[in-house]
XYZ file of C-alpha atoms in Angstrom:
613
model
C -83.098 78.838 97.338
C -85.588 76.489 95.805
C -83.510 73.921 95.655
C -82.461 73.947 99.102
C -85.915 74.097 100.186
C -87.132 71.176 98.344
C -83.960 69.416 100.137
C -85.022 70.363 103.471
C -88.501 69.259 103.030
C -87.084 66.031 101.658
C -84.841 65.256 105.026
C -88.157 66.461 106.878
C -90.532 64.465 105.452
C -88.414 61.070 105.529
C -87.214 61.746 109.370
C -90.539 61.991 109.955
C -91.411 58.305 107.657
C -88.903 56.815 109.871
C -89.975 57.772 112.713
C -93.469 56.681 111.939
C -92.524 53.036 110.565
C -89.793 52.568 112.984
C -91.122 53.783 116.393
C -94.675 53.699 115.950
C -95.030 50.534 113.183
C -97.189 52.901 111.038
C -96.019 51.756 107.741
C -98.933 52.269 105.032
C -98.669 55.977 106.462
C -95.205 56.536 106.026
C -95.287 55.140 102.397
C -98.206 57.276 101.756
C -96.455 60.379 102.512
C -93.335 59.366 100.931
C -95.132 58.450 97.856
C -97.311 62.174 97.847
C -94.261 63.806 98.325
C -92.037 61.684 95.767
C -95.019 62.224 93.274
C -94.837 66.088 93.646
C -91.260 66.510 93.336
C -91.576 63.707 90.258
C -93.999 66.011 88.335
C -92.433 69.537 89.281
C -89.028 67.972 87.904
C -91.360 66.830 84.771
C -92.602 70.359 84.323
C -89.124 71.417 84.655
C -88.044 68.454 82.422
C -90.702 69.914 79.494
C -89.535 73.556 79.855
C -85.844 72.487 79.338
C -86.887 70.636 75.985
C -87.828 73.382 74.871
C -85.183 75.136 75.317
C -83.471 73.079 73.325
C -81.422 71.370 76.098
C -81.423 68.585 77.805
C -80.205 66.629 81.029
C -80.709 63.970 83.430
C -84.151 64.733 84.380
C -85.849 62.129 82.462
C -83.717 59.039 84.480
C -84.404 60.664 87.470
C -88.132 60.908 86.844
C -88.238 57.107 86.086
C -86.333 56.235 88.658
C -88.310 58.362 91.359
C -91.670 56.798 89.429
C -90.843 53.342 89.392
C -90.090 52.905 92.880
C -92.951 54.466 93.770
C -95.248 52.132 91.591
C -93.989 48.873 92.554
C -93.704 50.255 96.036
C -89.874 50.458 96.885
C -90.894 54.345 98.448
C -87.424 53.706 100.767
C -85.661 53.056 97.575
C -87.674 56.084 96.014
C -86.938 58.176 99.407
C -82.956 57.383 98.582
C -83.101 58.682 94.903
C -85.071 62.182 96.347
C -82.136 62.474 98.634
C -79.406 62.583 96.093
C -81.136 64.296 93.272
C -82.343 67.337 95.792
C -78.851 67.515 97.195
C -77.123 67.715 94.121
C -79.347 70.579 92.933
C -78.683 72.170 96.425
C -75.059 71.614 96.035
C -75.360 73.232 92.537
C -77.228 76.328 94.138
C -74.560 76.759 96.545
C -71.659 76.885 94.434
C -73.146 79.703 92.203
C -74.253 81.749 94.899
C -71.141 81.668 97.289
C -69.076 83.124 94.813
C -71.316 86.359 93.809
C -72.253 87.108 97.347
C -69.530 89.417 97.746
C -69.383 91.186 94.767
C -70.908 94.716 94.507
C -74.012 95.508 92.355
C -73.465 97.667 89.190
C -76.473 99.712 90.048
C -75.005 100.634 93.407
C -72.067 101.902 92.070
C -73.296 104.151 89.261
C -73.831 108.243 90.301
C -76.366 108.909 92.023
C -77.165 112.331 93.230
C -75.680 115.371 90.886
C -75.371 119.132 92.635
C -77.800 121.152 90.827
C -77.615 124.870 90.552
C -80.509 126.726 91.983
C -80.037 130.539 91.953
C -77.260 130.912 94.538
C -77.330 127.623 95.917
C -76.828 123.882 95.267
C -79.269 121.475 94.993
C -78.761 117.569 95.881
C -80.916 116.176 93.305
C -81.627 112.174 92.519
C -79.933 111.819 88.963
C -83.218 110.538 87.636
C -84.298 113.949 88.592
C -82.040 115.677 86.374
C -83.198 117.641 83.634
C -81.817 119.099 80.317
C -80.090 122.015 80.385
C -79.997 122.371 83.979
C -76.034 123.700 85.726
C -74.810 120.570 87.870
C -71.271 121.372 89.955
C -68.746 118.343 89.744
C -67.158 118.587 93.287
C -63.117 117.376 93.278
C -63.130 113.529 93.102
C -66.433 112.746 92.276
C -68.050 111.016 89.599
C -69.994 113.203 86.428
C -73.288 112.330 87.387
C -74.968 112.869 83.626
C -73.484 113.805 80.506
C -72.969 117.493 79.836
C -70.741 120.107 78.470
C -68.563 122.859 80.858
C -69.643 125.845 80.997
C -67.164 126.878 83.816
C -63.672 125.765 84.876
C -60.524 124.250 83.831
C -59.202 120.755 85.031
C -58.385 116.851 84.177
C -60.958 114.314 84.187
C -59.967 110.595 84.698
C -61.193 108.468 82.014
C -59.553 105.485 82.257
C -62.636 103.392 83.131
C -65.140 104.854 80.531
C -62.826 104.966 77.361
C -59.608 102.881 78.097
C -57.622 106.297 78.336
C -54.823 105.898 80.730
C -53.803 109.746 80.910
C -55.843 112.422 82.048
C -57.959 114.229 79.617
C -57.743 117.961 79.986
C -61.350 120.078 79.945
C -62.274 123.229 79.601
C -65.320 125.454 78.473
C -67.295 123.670 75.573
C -65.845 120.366 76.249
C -68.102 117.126 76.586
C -67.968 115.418 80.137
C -68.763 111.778 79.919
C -71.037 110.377 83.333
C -68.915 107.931 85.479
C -65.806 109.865 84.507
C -63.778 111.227 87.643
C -63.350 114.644 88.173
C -60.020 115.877 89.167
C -58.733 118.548 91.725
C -60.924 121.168 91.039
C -64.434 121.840 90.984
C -66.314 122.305 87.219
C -69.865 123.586 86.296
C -71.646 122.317 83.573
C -74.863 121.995 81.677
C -76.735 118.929 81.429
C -76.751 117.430 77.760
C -78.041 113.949 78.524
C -80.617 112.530 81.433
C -79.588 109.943 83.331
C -81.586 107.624 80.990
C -79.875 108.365 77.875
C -75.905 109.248 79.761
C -73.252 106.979 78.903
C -73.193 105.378 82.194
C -76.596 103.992 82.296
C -76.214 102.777 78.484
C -73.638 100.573 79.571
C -75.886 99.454 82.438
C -78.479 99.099 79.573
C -76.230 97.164 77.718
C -74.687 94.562 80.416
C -78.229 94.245 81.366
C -78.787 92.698 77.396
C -75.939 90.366 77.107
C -76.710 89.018 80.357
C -80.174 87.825 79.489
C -78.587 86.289 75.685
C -76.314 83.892 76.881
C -74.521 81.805 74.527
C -75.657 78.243 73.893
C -73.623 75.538 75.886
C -74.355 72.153 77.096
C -72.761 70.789 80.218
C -70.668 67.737 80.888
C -73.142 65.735 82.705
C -75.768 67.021 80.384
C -73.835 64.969 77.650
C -73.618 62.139 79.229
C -77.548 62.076 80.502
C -78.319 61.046 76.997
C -76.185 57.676 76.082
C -76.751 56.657 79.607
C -80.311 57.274 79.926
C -80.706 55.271 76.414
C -78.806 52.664 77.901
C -80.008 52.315 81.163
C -83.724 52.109 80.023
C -82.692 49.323 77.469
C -81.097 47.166 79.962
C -84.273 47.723 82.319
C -86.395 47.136 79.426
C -85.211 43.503 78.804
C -84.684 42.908 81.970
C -88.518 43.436 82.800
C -89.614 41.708 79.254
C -87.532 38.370 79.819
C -88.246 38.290 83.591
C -91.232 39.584 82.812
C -91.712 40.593 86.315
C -92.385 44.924 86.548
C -89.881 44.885 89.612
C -86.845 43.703 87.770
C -87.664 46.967 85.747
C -87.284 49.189 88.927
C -84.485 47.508 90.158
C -82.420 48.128 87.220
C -83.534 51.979 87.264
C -82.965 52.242 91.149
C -79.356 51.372 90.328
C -79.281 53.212 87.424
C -80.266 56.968 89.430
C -78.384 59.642 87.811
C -76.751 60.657 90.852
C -73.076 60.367 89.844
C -74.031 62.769 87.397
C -76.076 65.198 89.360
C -73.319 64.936 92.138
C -69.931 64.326 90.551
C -69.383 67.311 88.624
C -71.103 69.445 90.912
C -68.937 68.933 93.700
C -65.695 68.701 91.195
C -66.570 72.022 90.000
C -67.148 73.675 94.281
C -63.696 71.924 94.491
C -62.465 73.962 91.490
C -64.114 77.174 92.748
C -62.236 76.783 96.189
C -58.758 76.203 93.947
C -59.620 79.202 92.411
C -60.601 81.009 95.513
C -57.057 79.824 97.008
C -55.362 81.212 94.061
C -57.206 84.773 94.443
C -59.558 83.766 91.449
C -63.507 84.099 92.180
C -65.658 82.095 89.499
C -68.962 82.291 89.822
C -70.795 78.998 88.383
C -69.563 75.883 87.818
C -70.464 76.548 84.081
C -68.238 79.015 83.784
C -65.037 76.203 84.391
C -66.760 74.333 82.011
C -66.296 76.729 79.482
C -63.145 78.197 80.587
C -61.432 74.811 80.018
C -62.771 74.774 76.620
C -61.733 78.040 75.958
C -60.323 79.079 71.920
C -60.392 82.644 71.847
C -59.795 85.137 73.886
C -60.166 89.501 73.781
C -58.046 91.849 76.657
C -59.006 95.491 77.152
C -55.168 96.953 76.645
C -55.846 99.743 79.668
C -55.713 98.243 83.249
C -55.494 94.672 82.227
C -52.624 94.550 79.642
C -51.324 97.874 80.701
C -50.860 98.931 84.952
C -53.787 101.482 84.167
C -52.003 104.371 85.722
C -48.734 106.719 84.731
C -45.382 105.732 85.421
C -42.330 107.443 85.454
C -40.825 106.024 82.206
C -37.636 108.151 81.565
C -35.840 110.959 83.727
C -33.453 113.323 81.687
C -31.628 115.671 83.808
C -30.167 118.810 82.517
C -26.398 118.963 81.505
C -25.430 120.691 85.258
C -27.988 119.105 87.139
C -27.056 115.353 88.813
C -30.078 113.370 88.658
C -30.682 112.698 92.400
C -30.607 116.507 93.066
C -33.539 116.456 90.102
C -35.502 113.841 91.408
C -35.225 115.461 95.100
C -36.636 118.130 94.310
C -39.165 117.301 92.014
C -40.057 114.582 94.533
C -40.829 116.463 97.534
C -42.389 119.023 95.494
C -45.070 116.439 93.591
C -45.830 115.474 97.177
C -47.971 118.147 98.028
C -50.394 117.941 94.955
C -52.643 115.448 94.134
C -53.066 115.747 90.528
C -52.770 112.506 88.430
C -48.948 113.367 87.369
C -47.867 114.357 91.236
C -49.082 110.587 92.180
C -46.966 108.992 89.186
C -43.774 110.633 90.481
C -44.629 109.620 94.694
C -45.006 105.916 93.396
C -41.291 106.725 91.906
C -39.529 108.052 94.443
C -41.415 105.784 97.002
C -39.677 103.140 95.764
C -35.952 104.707 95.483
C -33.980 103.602 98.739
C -31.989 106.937 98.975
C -35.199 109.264 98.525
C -34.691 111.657 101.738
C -38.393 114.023 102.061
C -37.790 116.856 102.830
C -39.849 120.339 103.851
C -41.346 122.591 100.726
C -42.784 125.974 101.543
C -44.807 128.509 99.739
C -46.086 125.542 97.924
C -49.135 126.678 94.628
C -50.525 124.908 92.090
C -51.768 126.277 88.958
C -54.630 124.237 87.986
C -54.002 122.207 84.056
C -50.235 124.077 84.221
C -47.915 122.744 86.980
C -46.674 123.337 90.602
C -43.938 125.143 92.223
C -42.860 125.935 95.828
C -39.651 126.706 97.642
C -37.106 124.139 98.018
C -33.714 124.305 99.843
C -34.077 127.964 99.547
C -34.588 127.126 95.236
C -37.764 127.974 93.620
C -38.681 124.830 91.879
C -41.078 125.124 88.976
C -42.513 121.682 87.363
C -45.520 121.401 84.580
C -46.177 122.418 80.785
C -42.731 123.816 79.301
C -44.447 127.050 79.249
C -45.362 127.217 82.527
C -41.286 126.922 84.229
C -41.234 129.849 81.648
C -37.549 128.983 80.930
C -35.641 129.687 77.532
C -33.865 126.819 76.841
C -36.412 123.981 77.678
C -35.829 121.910 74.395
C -39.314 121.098 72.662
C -39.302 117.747 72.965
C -41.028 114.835 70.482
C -42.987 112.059 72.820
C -43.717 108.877 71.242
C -47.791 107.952 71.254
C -49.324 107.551 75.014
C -46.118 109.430 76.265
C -46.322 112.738 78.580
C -43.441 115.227 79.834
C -42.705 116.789 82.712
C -40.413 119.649 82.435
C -38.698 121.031 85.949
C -36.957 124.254 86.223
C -34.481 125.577 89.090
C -34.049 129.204 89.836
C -35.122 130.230 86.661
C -32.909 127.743 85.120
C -33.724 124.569 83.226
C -32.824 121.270 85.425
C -34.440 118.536 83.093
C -37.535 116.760 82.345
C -39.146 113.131 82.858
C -41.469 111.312 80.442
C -44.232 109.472 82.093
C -46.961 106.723 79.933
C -49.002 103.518 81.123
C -46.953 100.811 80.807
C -47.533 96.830 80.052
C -47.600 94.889 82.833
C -44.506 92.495 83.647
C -45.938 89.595 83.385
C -48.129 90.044 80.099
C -45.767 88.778 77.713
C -45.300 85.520 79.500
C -49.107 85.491 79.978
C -49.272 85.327 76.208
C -46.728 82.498 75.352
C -48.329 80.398 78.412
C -51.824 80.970 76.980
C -50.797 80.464 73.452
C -49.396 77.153 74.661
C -51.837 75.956 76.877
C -53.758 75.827 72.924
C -55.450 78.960 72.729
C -55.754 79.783 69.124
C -56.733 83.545 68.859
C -55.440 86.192 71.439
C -56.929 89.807 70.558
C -56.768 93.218 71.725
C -59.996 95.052 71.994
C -59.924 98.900 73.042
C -61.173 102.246 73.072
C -57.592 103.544 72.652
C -55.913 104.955 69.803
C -54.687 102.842 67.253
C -50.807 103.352 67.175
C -51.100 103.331 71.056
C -52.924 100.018 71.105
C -50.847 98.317 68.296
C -47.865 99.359 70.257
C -48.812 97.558 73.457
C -49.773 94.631 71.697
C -46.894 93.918 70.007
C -44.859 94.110 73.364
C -46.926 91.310 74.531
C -47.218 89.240 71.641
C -50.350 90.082 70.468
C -50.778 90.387 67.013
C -54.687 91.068 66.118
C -55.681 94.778 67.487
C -59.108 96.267 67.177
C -58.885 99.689 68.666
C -60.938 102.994 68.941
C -63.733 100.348 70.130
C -66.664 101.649 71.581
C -68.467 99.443 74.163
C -70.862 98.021 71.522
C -68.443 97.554 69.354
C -67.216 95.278 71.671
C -69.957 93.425 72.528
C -70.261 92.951 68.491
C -66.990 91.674 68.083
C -67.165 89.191 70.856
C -71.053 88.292 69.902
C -69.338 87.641 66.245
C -66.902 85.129 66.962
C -67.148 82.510 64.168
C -68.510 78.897 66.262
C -65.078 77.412 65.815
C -63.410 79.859 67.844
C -65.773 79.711 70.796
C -65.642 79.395 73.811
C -64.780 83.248 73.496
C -63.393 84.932 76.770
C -62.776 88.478 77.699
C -60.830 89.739 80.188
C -61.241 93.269 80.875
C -61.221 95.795 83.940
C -63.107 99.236 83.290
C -67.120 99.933 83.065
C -66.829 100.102 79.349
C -65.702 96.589 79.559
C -68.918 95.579 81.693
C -71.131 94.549 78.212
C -68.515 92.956 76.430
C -67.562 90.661 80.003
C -71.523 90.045 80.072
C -71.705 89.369 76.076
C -68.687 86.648 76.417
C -69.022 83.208 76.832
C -66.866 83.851 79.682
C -66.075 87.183 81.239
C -63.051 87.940 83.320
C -62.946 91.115 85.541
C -59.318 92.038 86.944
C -61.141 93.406 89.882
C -58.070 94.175 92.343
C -58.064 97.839 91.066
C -60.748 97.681 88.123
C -64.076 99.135 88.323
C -67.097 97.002 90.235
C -69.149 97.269 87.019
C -66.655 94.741 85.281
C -67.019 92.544 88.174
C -70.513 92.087 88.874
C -70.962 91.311 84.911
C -68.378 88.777 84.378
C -68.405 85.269 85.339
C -65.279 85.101 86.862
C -63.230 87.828 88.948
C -59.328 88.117 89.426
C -58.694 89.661 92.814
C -54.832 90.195 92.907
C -52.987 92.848 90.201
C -51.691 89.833 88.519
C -52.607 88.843 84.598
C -50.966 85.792 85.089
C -54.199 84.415 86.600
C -55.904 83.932 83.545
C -53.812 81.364 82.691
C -53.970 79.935 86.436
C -58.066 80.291 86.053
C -57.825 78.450 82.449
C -55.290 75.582 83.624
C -57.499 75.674 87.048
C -60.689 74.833 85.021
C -59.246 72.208 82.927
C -57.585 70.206 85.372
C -61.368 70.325 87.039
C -62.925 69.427 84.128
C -60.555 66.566 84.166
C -61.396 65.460 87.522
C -65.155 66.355 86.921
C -65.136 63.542 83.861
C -63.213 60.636 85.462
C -65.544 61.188 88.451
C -69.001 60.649 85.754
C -67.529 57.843 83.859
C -66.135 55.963 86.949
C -69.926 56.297 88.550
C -71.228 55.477 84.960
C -68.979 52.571 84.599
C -70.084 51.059 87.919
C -73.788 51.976 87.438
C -73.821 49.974 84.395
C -72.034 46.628 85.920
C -74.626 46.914 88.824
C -77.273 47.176 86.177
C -76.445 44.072 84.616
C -76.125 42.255 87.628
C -79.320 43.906 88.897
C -81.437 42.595 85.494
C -80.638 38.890 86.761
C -82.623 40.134 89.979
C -80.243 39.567 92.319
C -80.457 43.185 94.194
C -83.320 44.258 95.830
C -84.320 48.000 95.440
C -83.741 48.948 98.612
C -80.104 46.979 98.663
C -79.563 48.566 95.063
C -80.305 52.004 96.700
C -77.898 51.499 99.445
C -75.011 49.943 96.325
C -76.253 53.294 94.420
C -74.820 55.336 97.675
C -71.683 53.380 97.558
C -71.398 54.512 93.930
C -72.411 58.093 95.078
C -69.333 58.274 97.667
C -66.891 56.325 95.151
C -67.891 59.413 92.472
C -67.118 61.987 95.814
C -64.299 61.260 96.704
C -63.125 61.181 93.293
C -64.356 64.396 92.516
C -62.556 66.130 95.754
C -59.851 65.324 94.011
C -60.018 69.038 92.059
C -59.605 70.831 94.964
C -55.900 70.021 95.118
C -55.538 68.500 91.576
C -51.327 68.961 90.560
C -51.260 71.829 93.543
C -48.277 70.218 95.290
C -46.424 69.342 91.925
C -47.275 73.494 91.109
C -45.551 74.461 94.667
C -42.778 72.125 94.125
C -42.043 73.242 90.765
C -42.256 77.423 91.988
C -40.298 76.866 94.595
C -37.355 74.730 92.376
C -37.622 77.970 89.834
């Protein structure tokens, strides 16, 4: 917003110059205001300039500062007015890119619980979850989120805690056991007692913790800040003789007025907006042009296994009918039966038999659901039974063995066993490719990071490709390992989808949120979002970037490369400042146009070859 402001002023205040030189022949005044205001700007860049250094970084301020200062002194102000132009439109430009990518995504804060149901003698209590004190009785409605960590003290039912602890399945509670805050409560209602305040609940330690990695970013240096140094050197030794052997103070201006930075302070900006629309096109939101930068230098890179390696949800894996039952008359009735509950199994099965073309639905009556046990209704005049093998109550249901992540459904007909199917999260098709594309684009360490069990996690990973697993992770544990990556295997990225992913996306050089079904936490901590349910787009985002990057370089060095000729021919003192202002926007365009070139950069060769596969 500053930016912008200080290039609005900038247009202002030179209309207004014109107009006062030009149409009423005032020209002391319109120097003098040119000159205040190109004075100002000069020192608040300086201040800037100072703060930077000490940082520890640097940039392009220092050319620009000369420049800006020496037209002023040997009183070029239109040349001076020029240079104010560019540098407070590429810092505009800069400001727009970053901001027009985060406008849309949701704050963390807005998302987390707000308002628990407090118990108060009979009735219940809306209550701000700052409120909320220890060892008060909160309700958990159906579908809502556990406002504050407690324990239950009444009711039976799943919680979903996919988001909080990588856990694809439902975890089953009951009296005594621990609900986590921004866990999802299931189909029934739950009482508990408050353990935690809102302060101390898991929840707002993430929020605590994104909060901290955001404000110790890693250390990184841009493109154009590299090439501010070398150039600056150079530019202010060619002025330098040019002024001593002339040794006229103009020829010194001259040189810096075609020397401006502006290839540098426009170039890669408007390479990198060109980049971010790519992405945008390709259903990729980055959020700064730093974060291509990055991205295209990126070594190493962690995925959360649940929701970003993994669908995130139960699939129907296996169906096993019994010996005298066909398999479409099991999935029938099973099928319509599952329709009429909502539990986290019952929507597994309706994504199955949604997708079978001969699925006929069909009417179930005297429909009940026994809450943590199964269903059962009436079916074709059949009672069908479907849950926990003791619940069809059935003697020969075989026990069977499920492999790690795996969970059974066993379905009885009549009082007679008709089969079971085995449902699990499952990797996502095009992981494995996703690894072998990575791995070959020259990314040297692909990791899994997770809060999952160990077998579960190493099993996953090795159906991708992946062979380094850290699992059982807790979310700083994953903000250590990513803050620990050895320097020469940074740029570290992680790509990740649930709230416990939130610090570690923050933490990373670059985070990646696959934000199509993943929580908003995620996404308004990392740097980069991937709106459709694809993983193949962090390869697209990396191969976006780089190609950018590309673009973003050839546009610098072909401005540099120009600059430099016009500064040699400008230390002979053959271009007036004004004239070498007016070259310096020829430069400016050349750089432009170059740079546009990222918003389409091997697009139509991509399309061509997708199209030929």
């Amino acid at each position: 917003m500053a930016h912008r402001k200080k290039f609005i002023a900038v247009l202002v205040i030179g209309a207004i110059a014109l107009i006062l030189r030009f149409v009423f022949n005032l020209g002391l005044a319109a120097q003098i205001i040119v000159t205040v205001m190109g004075a100002l700007l000069a020192l608040s860049m300086f201040v800037e300039m100072i703060k930077t250094l000490r940082s520890g970084k640097y940039g392009v301020d220092l050319l620009a500062i000369m420049s800006i200062a020496a037209t002023l002194i040997v009183g070029e102000y239109w040349a001076s007015l020029m240079i104010l132009v560019m540098l407070t439109g590429g810092d505009s430009l800069e400001d727009y890119a970053a901001n027009k990518a985060g406008s849309d995504l949701k704050n963390l804060l807005d998302n987390s619980p707000q308002i628990a149901h407090i118990k108060v003698g009979e009735k219940l209590v809306d209550r701000k979850i700052d409120d909320v004190n220890l060892n008060e009785i909160a309700v958990i409605k159906p579908g809502e989120s556990v406002p504050v960590d407690g324990i239950v003290i009444a009711g039976e039912g799943n919680f979903d805690e996919s988001s909080m602890t990588g856990e694809s399945r439902p975890v089953s509670k009951k009296i005594g056991s621990e609900l986590l805050s921004g866990t999802v409560n299931g189909d029934t209602a739950m009482t508990m007692r408050v353990t935690r305040t809102a302060a101390d609940s898991q929840y707002q330690t993430i929020v605590k913790l994104v909060k901290e990695s955001a404000d110790k970013p890693a250390h990184f240096v841009r493109m154009a800040d590299r090439y501010a140094v070398p150039f600056t050197i150079i530019s202010l030794l060619i002025a330098g003789i040019a002024w001593i052997a002339s040794g006229d103070p103009h020829r010194f201006a001259e040189v810096l007025v075609v020397a401006s930075p502006c290839p540098l302070i426009l170039a890669a900006p408007i390479a990198l907006v060109s980049g971010m629309s790519r992405s945008s096109r390709n259903s990729i939101i980055i959020k700064s042009g730093t974060s291509i930068e990055k991205m295209a230098q990126a070594k190493s890179i962690f995925f959360d296994k649940t929701g970003t390696i993994t669908t995130g949800h139960l699939n129907v894996i296996d169906v096993h009918p019994a010996a005298n039952v066909s398999e479409t008359d099991l999935i029938q009735a099973l099928g319509n039966l599952e329709i009429n509950s909502a539990h986290i199994f019952a929507r597994a099965i309706i994504r199955y038999v949604n997708d079978l073309p001969d699925f006929k639905h069909e009417s179930v009556s005297d429909f009940t659901e026994t809450n943590g046990q199964g269903v059962s209704g009436q079916y074709r005049g059949q009672l069908v039974k479907a849950g926990r093998r003791n619940f069809i109550d059935v003697t020969d249901a075989p026990q069977i063995e499920l492999a790690e992540g795996q969970s059974i459904i066993y379905v009885a007909i009549n009082q007679q066993f008709a089969g079971y199917l085995t449902l699990a999260d499952k990797t996502r098709p095009e992981a494995p490719a996703t690894m072998a594309a990575l791995k070959n684009a020259g990314v040297t360490k692909l990791a899994m990071i997770t809060g999952d069990k160990k077998d579960t996690a190493e099993h996953i990973a090795e159906q991708v490709g992946i062979t380094e697993v850290h699992a059982e992770c807790l979310p700083q544990d994953k903000i250590d390992l990513v803050v620990k990556t050895p320097a020469a295997e940074r740029p570290v990225m992680m790509v990740g989808d649930g709230v416990n992913d939130a610090p570690a996306l923050a933490a990373a050089d670059v985070g990646i949120a696959m934000g199509a079904s993943g929580a908003s936490a995620a996404s308004e901590s990392a740097d980069a979002v991937i709106l459709k349910d694809d993983l193949s787009k962090v390869e697209t985002a990396i191969t976006i970037s780089r190609e950018t990057m590309n673009v973003a370089r050839q546009s610098v060095l072909i401005g540099i490369f120009i600059c430099v000729a016009l500064m040699l021919v400008a230390a002979f003192g053959v271009i007036p400042a004004l004239f070498g202002a007016m070259l310096q926007e020829v430069v400016d365009t050349t750089s432009i146009l170059w740079s546009l070139r990222a918003r389409k950069t091997r697009e139509t060769r991509r399309v061509l070859q997708e199209a030929t596969d």
